[in-house]
Amino acid sequence: SRPSRACRMLLCSLLGILLLWLPSSRADGSENVKEVTAPNPTLQEGTCVYKTLIFNATIPVPGKCQLLECDYKNKKIKIKECKEPPHHCNRTDPSAPFPKCCATTCHGKSNPYCMTPTGIPLLEGTSQKLGNPCVQYTCKGGKLSTENC
């Protein structure tokens, strides 16, 4: 016989909780990168000027975990930099070359789940609609909130 839906949900939730507790590492850092466009770019005769740097290709920013890309054709300077790491993560090697300097090591959150009144664990940052009448449970910051649906 197959396990009930509630049992399968409980098993999946427990597996998710276990995975949150295990430390994880993002080795190359590339998924932790964002790209922004420099405001009011200075472009001169096929080159870009950003602060004290003059360049016409993609260059690393000395002393920072950033890359600058001169997109003269589209009149833009693109800045590639690290995304803000989640509160339970730390930069692995901030002095490494870009994008490895964006790599993070994450450790389990202190409150990775909330428990619904019916005993179903709900992972941090998720919502689920349960019951009759319908109630939407949301787990945020280790606290369970409810809302009628």
PDB file of C-alpha atoms in Angstrom:
ATOM      1  CA  SER A   1       0.000   0.000   0.000  1.00  0.00           C
ATOM      2  CA  ARG A   2       1.117   3.583  -0.697  1.00  0.00           C
ATOM      3  CA  PRO A   3       1.790   6.013   2.137  1.00  0.00           C
ATOM      4  CA  SER A   4      -0.868   8.648   2.675  1.00  0.00           C
ATOM      5  CA  ARG A   5      -0.444  12.140   1.193  1.00  0.00           C
ATOM      6  CA  ALA A   6       0.147  13.609   4.663  1.00  0.00           C
ATOM      7  CA  CYS A   7       2.829  10.996   5.331  1.00  0.00           C
ATOM      8  CA  ARG A   8       4.574  11.769   2.012  1.00  0.00           C
ATOM      9  CA  MET A   9       4.419  15.522   2.795  1.00  0.00           C
ATOM     10  CA  LEU A  10       5.896  14.879   6.230  1.00  0.00           C
ATOM     11  CA  LEU A  11       8.733  12.770   4.779  1.00  0.00           C
ATOM     12  CA  CYS A  12       9.534  15.412   2.133  1.00  0.00           C
ATOM     13  CA  SER A  13       9.468  18.156   4.758  1.00  0.00           C
ATOM     14  CA  LEU A  14      11.791  16.215   7.050  1.00  0.00           C
ATOM     15  CA  LEU A  15      14.183  15.561   4.161  1.00  0.00           C
ATOM     16  CA  GLY A  16      14.175  19.274   3.342  1.00  0.00           C
ATOM     17  CA  ILE A  17      14.882  20.136   6.972  1.00  0.00           C
ATOM     18  CA  LEU A  18      17.789  17.703   7.024  1.00  0.00           C
ATOM     19  CA  LEU A  19      19.236  19.255   3.864  1.00  0.00           C
ATOM     20  CA  LEU A  20      18.993  22.736   5.410  1.00  0.00           C
ATOM     21  CA  TRP A  21      20.968  21.600   8.423  1.00  0.00           C
ATOM     22  CA  LEU A  22      23.825  20.216   6.334  1.00  0.00           C
ATOM     23  CA  PRO A  23      26.439  22.830   5.427  1.00  0.00           C
ATOM     24  CA  SER A  24      26.573  23.616   1.739  1.00  0.00           C
ATOM     25  CA  SER A  25      29.284  25.188  -0.329  1.00  0.00           C
ATOM     26  CA  ARG A  26      29.108  26.989  -3.646  1.00  0.00           C
ATOM     27  CA  ALA A  27      32.578  26.494  -5.070  1.00  0.00           C
ATOM     28  CA  ASP A  28      32.901  28.791  -8.066  1.00  0.00           C
ATOM     29  CA  GLY A  29      30.668  31.641  -6.885  1.00  0.00           C
ATOM     30  CA  SER A  30      29.114  32.237 -10.328  1.00  0.00           C
ATOM     31  CA  GLU A  31      25.542  31.735  -9.081  1.00  0.00           C
ATOM     32  CA  ASN A  32      26.174  34.444  -6.474  1.00  0.00           C
ATOM     33  CA  VAL A  33      26.884  37.132  -9.087  1.00  0.00           C
ATOM     34  CA  LYS A  34      24.661  40.009 -10.129  1.00  0.00           C
ATOM     35  CA  GLU A  35      25.088  42.555 -12.893  1.00  0.00           C
ATOM     36  CA  VAL A  36      24.237  46.223 -12.563  1.00  0.00           C
ATOM     37  CA  THR A  37      24.717  49.114 -14.951  1.00  0.00           C
ATOM     38  CA  ALA A  38      26.805  52.066 -13.833  1.00  0.00           C
ATOM     39  CA  PRO A  39      24.747  55.264 -13.695  1.00  0.00           C
ATOM     40  CA  ASN A  40      25.874  58.107 -16.001  1.00  0.00           C
ATOM     41  CA  PRO A  41      28.711  56.226 -17.725  1.00  0.00           C
ATOM     42  CA  THR A  42      31.629  58.179 -19.153  1.00  0.00           C
ATOM     43  CA  LEU A  43      32.508  56.950 -22.650  1.00  0.00           C
ATOM     44  CA  GLN A  44      35.313  58.436 -24.750  1.00  0.00           C
ATOM     45  CA  GLU A  45      36.466  57.319 -28.211  1.00  0.00           C
ATOM     46  CA  GLY A  46      35.872  53.585 -27.761  1.00  0.00           C
ATOM     47  CA  THR A  47      36.866  53.473 -24.099  1.00  0.00           C
ATOM     48  CA  CYS A  48      34.977  53.584 -20.838  1.00  0.00           C
ATOM     49  CA  VAL A  49      35.937  55.558 -17.746  1.00  0.00           C
ATOM     50  CA  TYR A  50      34.768  54.401 -14.317  1.00  0.00           C
ATOM     51  CA  LYS A  51      36.117  56.296 -11.314  1.00  0.00           C
ATOM     52  CA  THR A  52      39.896  56.217 -11.960  1.00  0.00           C
ATOM     53  CA  LEU A  53      39.858  53.281 -14.410  1.00  0.00           C
ATOM     54  CA  ILE A  54      40.056  53.630 -18.195  1.00  0.00           C
ATOM     55  CA  PHE A  55      39.304  50.433 -20.145  1.00  0.00           C
ATOM     56  CA  ASN A  56      37.824  49.061 -23.380  1.00  0.00           C
ATOM     57  CA  ALA A  57      37.142  45.428 -22.431  1.00  0.00           C
ATOM     58  CA  THR A  58      36.306  43.479 -19.262  1.00  0.00           C
ATOM     59  CA  ILE A  59      38.660  44.115 -16.347  1.00  0.00           C
ATOM     60  CA  PRO A  60      38.812  43.183 -12.651  1.00  0.00           C
ATOM     61  CA  VAL A  61      38.546  46.085 -10.199  1.00  0.00           C
ATOM     62  CA  PRO A  62      41.731  46.228  -8.096  1.00  0.00           C
ATOM     63  CA  GLY A  63      41.060  45.479  -4.428  1.00  0.00           C
ATOM     64  CA  LYS A  64      37.373  44.654  -5.008  1.00  0.00           C
ATOM     65  CA  CYS A  65      35.352  41.580  -5.861  1.00  0.00           C
ATOM     66  CA  GLN A  66      34.040  43.108  -9.101  1.00  0.00           C
ATOM     67  CA  LEU A  67      34.441  43.047 -12.870  1.00  0.00           C
ATOM     68  CA  LEU A  68      33.810  46.022 -15.130  1.00  0.00           C
ATOM     69  CA  GLU A  69      32.692  45.533 -18.710  1.00  0.00           C
ATOM     70  CA  CYS A  70      32.934  48.317 -21.256  1.00  0.00           C
ATOM     71  CA  ASP A  71      29.929  48.014 -23.576  1.00  0.00           C
ATOM     72  CA  TYR A  72      30.784  51.033 -25.717  1.00  0.00           C
ATOM     73  CA  LYS A  73      28.442  49.964 -28.531  1.00  0.00           C
ATOM     74  CA  ASN A  74      25.410  50.159 -26.196  1.00  0.00           C
ATOM     75  CA  LYS A  75      26.854  53.103 -24.216  1.00  0.00           C
ATOM     76  CA  LYS A  76      26.952  51.155 -20.934  1.00  0.00           C
ATOM     77  CA  ILE A  77      29.394  50.148 -18.244  1.00  0.00           C
ATOM     78  CA  LYS A  78      28.330  46.845 -16.698  1.00  0.00           C
ATOM     79  CA  ILE A  79      29.421  46.033 -13.157  1.00  0.00           C
ATOM     80  CA  LYS A  80      29.490  42.384 -12.144  1.00  0.00           C
ATOM     81  CA  GLU A  81      29.598  41.919  -8.383  1.00  0.00           C
ATOM     82  CA  CYS A  82      28.517  39.532  -5.641  1.00  0.00           C
ATOM     83  CA  LYS A  83      24.918  39.205  -4.540  1.00  0.00           C
ATOM     84  CA  GLU A  84      24.331  39.758  -0.832  1.00  0.00           C
ATOM     85  CA  PRO A  85      24.755  36.334   0.836  1.00  0.00           C
ATOM     86  CA  PRO A  86      21.840  34.926   2.881  1.00  0.00           C
ATOM     87  CA  HIS A  87      22.100  35.611   6.623  1.00  0.00           C
ATOM     88  CA  HIS A  88      23.299  32.057   7.323  1.00  0.00           C
ATOM     89  CA  CYS A  89      26.113  32.164   4.716  1.00  0.00           C
ATOM     90  CA  ASN A  90      29.647  33.593   4.629  1.00  0.00           C
ATOM     91  CA  ARG A  91      32.012  34.381   1.765  1.00  0.00           C
ATOM     92  CA  THR A  92      34.496  31.519   1.443  1.00  0.00           C
ATOM     93  CA  ASP A  93      37.437  33.555   0.093  1.00  0.00           C
ATOM     94  CA  PRO A  94      36.653  37.259  -0.478  1.00  0.00           C
ATOM     95  CA  SER A  95      40.206  37.916  -1.738  1.00  0.00           C
ATOM     96  CA  ALA A  96      40.004  35.278  -4.516  1.00  0.00           C
ATOM     97  CA  PRO A  97      39.728  36.398  -8.160  1.00  0.00           C
ATOM     98  CA  PHE A  98      36.243  37.161  -9.502  1.00  0.00           C
ATOM     99  CA  PRO A  99      33.836  35.259  -9.449  1.00  0.00           C
ATOM    100  CA  LYS A 100      35.437  32.848  -6.940  1.00  0.00           C
ATOM    101  CA  CYS A 101      35.415  35.689  -4.401  1.00  0.00           C
ATOM    102  CA  CYS A 102      31.589  35.446  -4.443  1.00  0.00           C
ATOM    103  CA  ALA A 103      31.550  31.775  -3.372  1.00  0.00           C
ATOM    104  CA  THR A 104      29.764  31.134  -0.087  1.00  0.00           C
ATOM    105  CA  THR A 105      29.574  28.460   2.566  1.00  0.00           C
ATOM    106  CA  CYS A 106      26.163  28.147   4.159  1.00  0.00           C
ATOM    107  CA  HIS A 107      25.277  26.588   7.483  1.00  0.00           C
ATOM    108  CA  GLY A 108      21.878  25.476   8.728  1.00  0.00           C
ATOM    109  CA  LYS A 109      19.530  28.184   9.859  1.00  0.00           C
ATOM    110  CA  SER A 110      18.758  28.300  13.551  1.00  0.00           C
ATOM    111  CA  ASN A 111      15.031  27.898  12.858  1.00  0.00           C
ATOM    112  CA  PRO A 112      14.757  25.987   9.563  1.00  0.00           C
ATOM    113  CA  TYR A 113      11.071  25.217   9.973  1.00  0.00           C
ATOM    114  CA  CYS A 114       7.825  26.021  11.734  1.00  0.00           C
ATOM    115  CA  MET A 115       5.238  23.532  12.957  1.00  0.00           C
ATOM    116  CA  THR A 116       1.594  23.949  11.925  1.00  0.00           C
ATOM    117  CA  PRO A 117      -1.099  23.354  14.566  1.00  0.00           C
ATOM    118  CA  THR A 118      -1.795  20.007  12.879  1.00  0.00           C
ATOM    119  CA  GLY A 119       1.843  18.920  13.364  1.00  0.00           C
ATOM    120  CA  ILE A 120       3.086  19.399   9.805  1.00  0.00           C
ATOM    121  CA  PRO A 121       6.563  20.985   9.585  1.00  0.00           C
ATOM    122  CA  LEU A 122       6.767  23.922   7.183  1.00  0.00           C
ATOM    123  CA  LEU A 123      10.165  24.915   5.773  1.00  0.00           C
ATOM    124  CA  GLU A 124      11.502  28.428   6.375  1.00  0.00           C
ATOM    125  CA  GLY A 125      10.373  30.834   3.660  1.00  0.00           C
ATOM    126  CA  THR A 126       7.529  28.638   2.380  1.00  0.00           C
ATOM    127  CA  SER A 127       3.733  28.751   2.511  1.00  0.00           C
ATOM    128  CA  GLN A 128       1.138  26.020   2.367  1.00  0.00           C
ATOM    129  CA  LYS A 129      -2.663  25.980   2.223  1.00  0.00           C
ATOM    130  CA  LEU A 130      -4.222  23.376   4.513  1.00  0.00           C
ATOM    131  CA  GLY A 131      -7.491  22.399   6.094  1.00  0.00           C
ATOM    132  CA  ASN A 132     -11.185  22.975   5.753  1.00  0.00           C
ATOM    133  CA  PRO A 133     -11.846  25.862   6.136  1.00  0.00           C
ATOM    134  CA  CYS A 134      -8.696  26.724   4.188  1.00  0.00           C
ATOM    135  CA  VAL A 135      -5.842  28.395   6.091  1.00  0.00           C
ATOM    136  CA  GLN A 136      -2.572  29.499   4.512  1.00  0.00           C
ATOM    137  CA  TYR A 137       0.403  28.962   6.813  1.00  0.00           C
ATOM    138  CA  THR A 138       3.649  30.854   6.177  1.00  0.00           C
ATOM    139  CA  CYS A 139       6.958  30.229   7.933  1.00  0.00           C
ATOM    140  CA  LYS A 140       9.173  33.322   8.074  1.00  0.00           C
ATOM    141  CA  GLY A 141      12.000  33.954  10.502  1.00  0.00           C
ATOM    142  CA  GLY A 142      11.084  30.802  12.418  1.00  0.00           C
ATOM    143  CA  LYS A 143       7.588  32.180  13.133  1.00  0.00           C
ATOM    144  CA  LEU A 144       4.356  30.737  11.770  1.00  0.00           C
ATOM    145  CA  SER A 145       1.741  33.156  10.454  1.00  0.00           C
ATOM    146  CA  THR A 146      -1.774  32.256   9.359  1.00  0.00           C
ATOM    147  CA  GLU A 147      -4.205  33.762   6.884  1.00  0.00           C
ATOM    148  CA  ASN A 148      -7.638  32.586   5.766  1.00  0.00           C
ATOM    149  CA  CYS A 149      -7.750  31.595   2.091  1.00  0.00           C
TER     150      CYS A 149
END
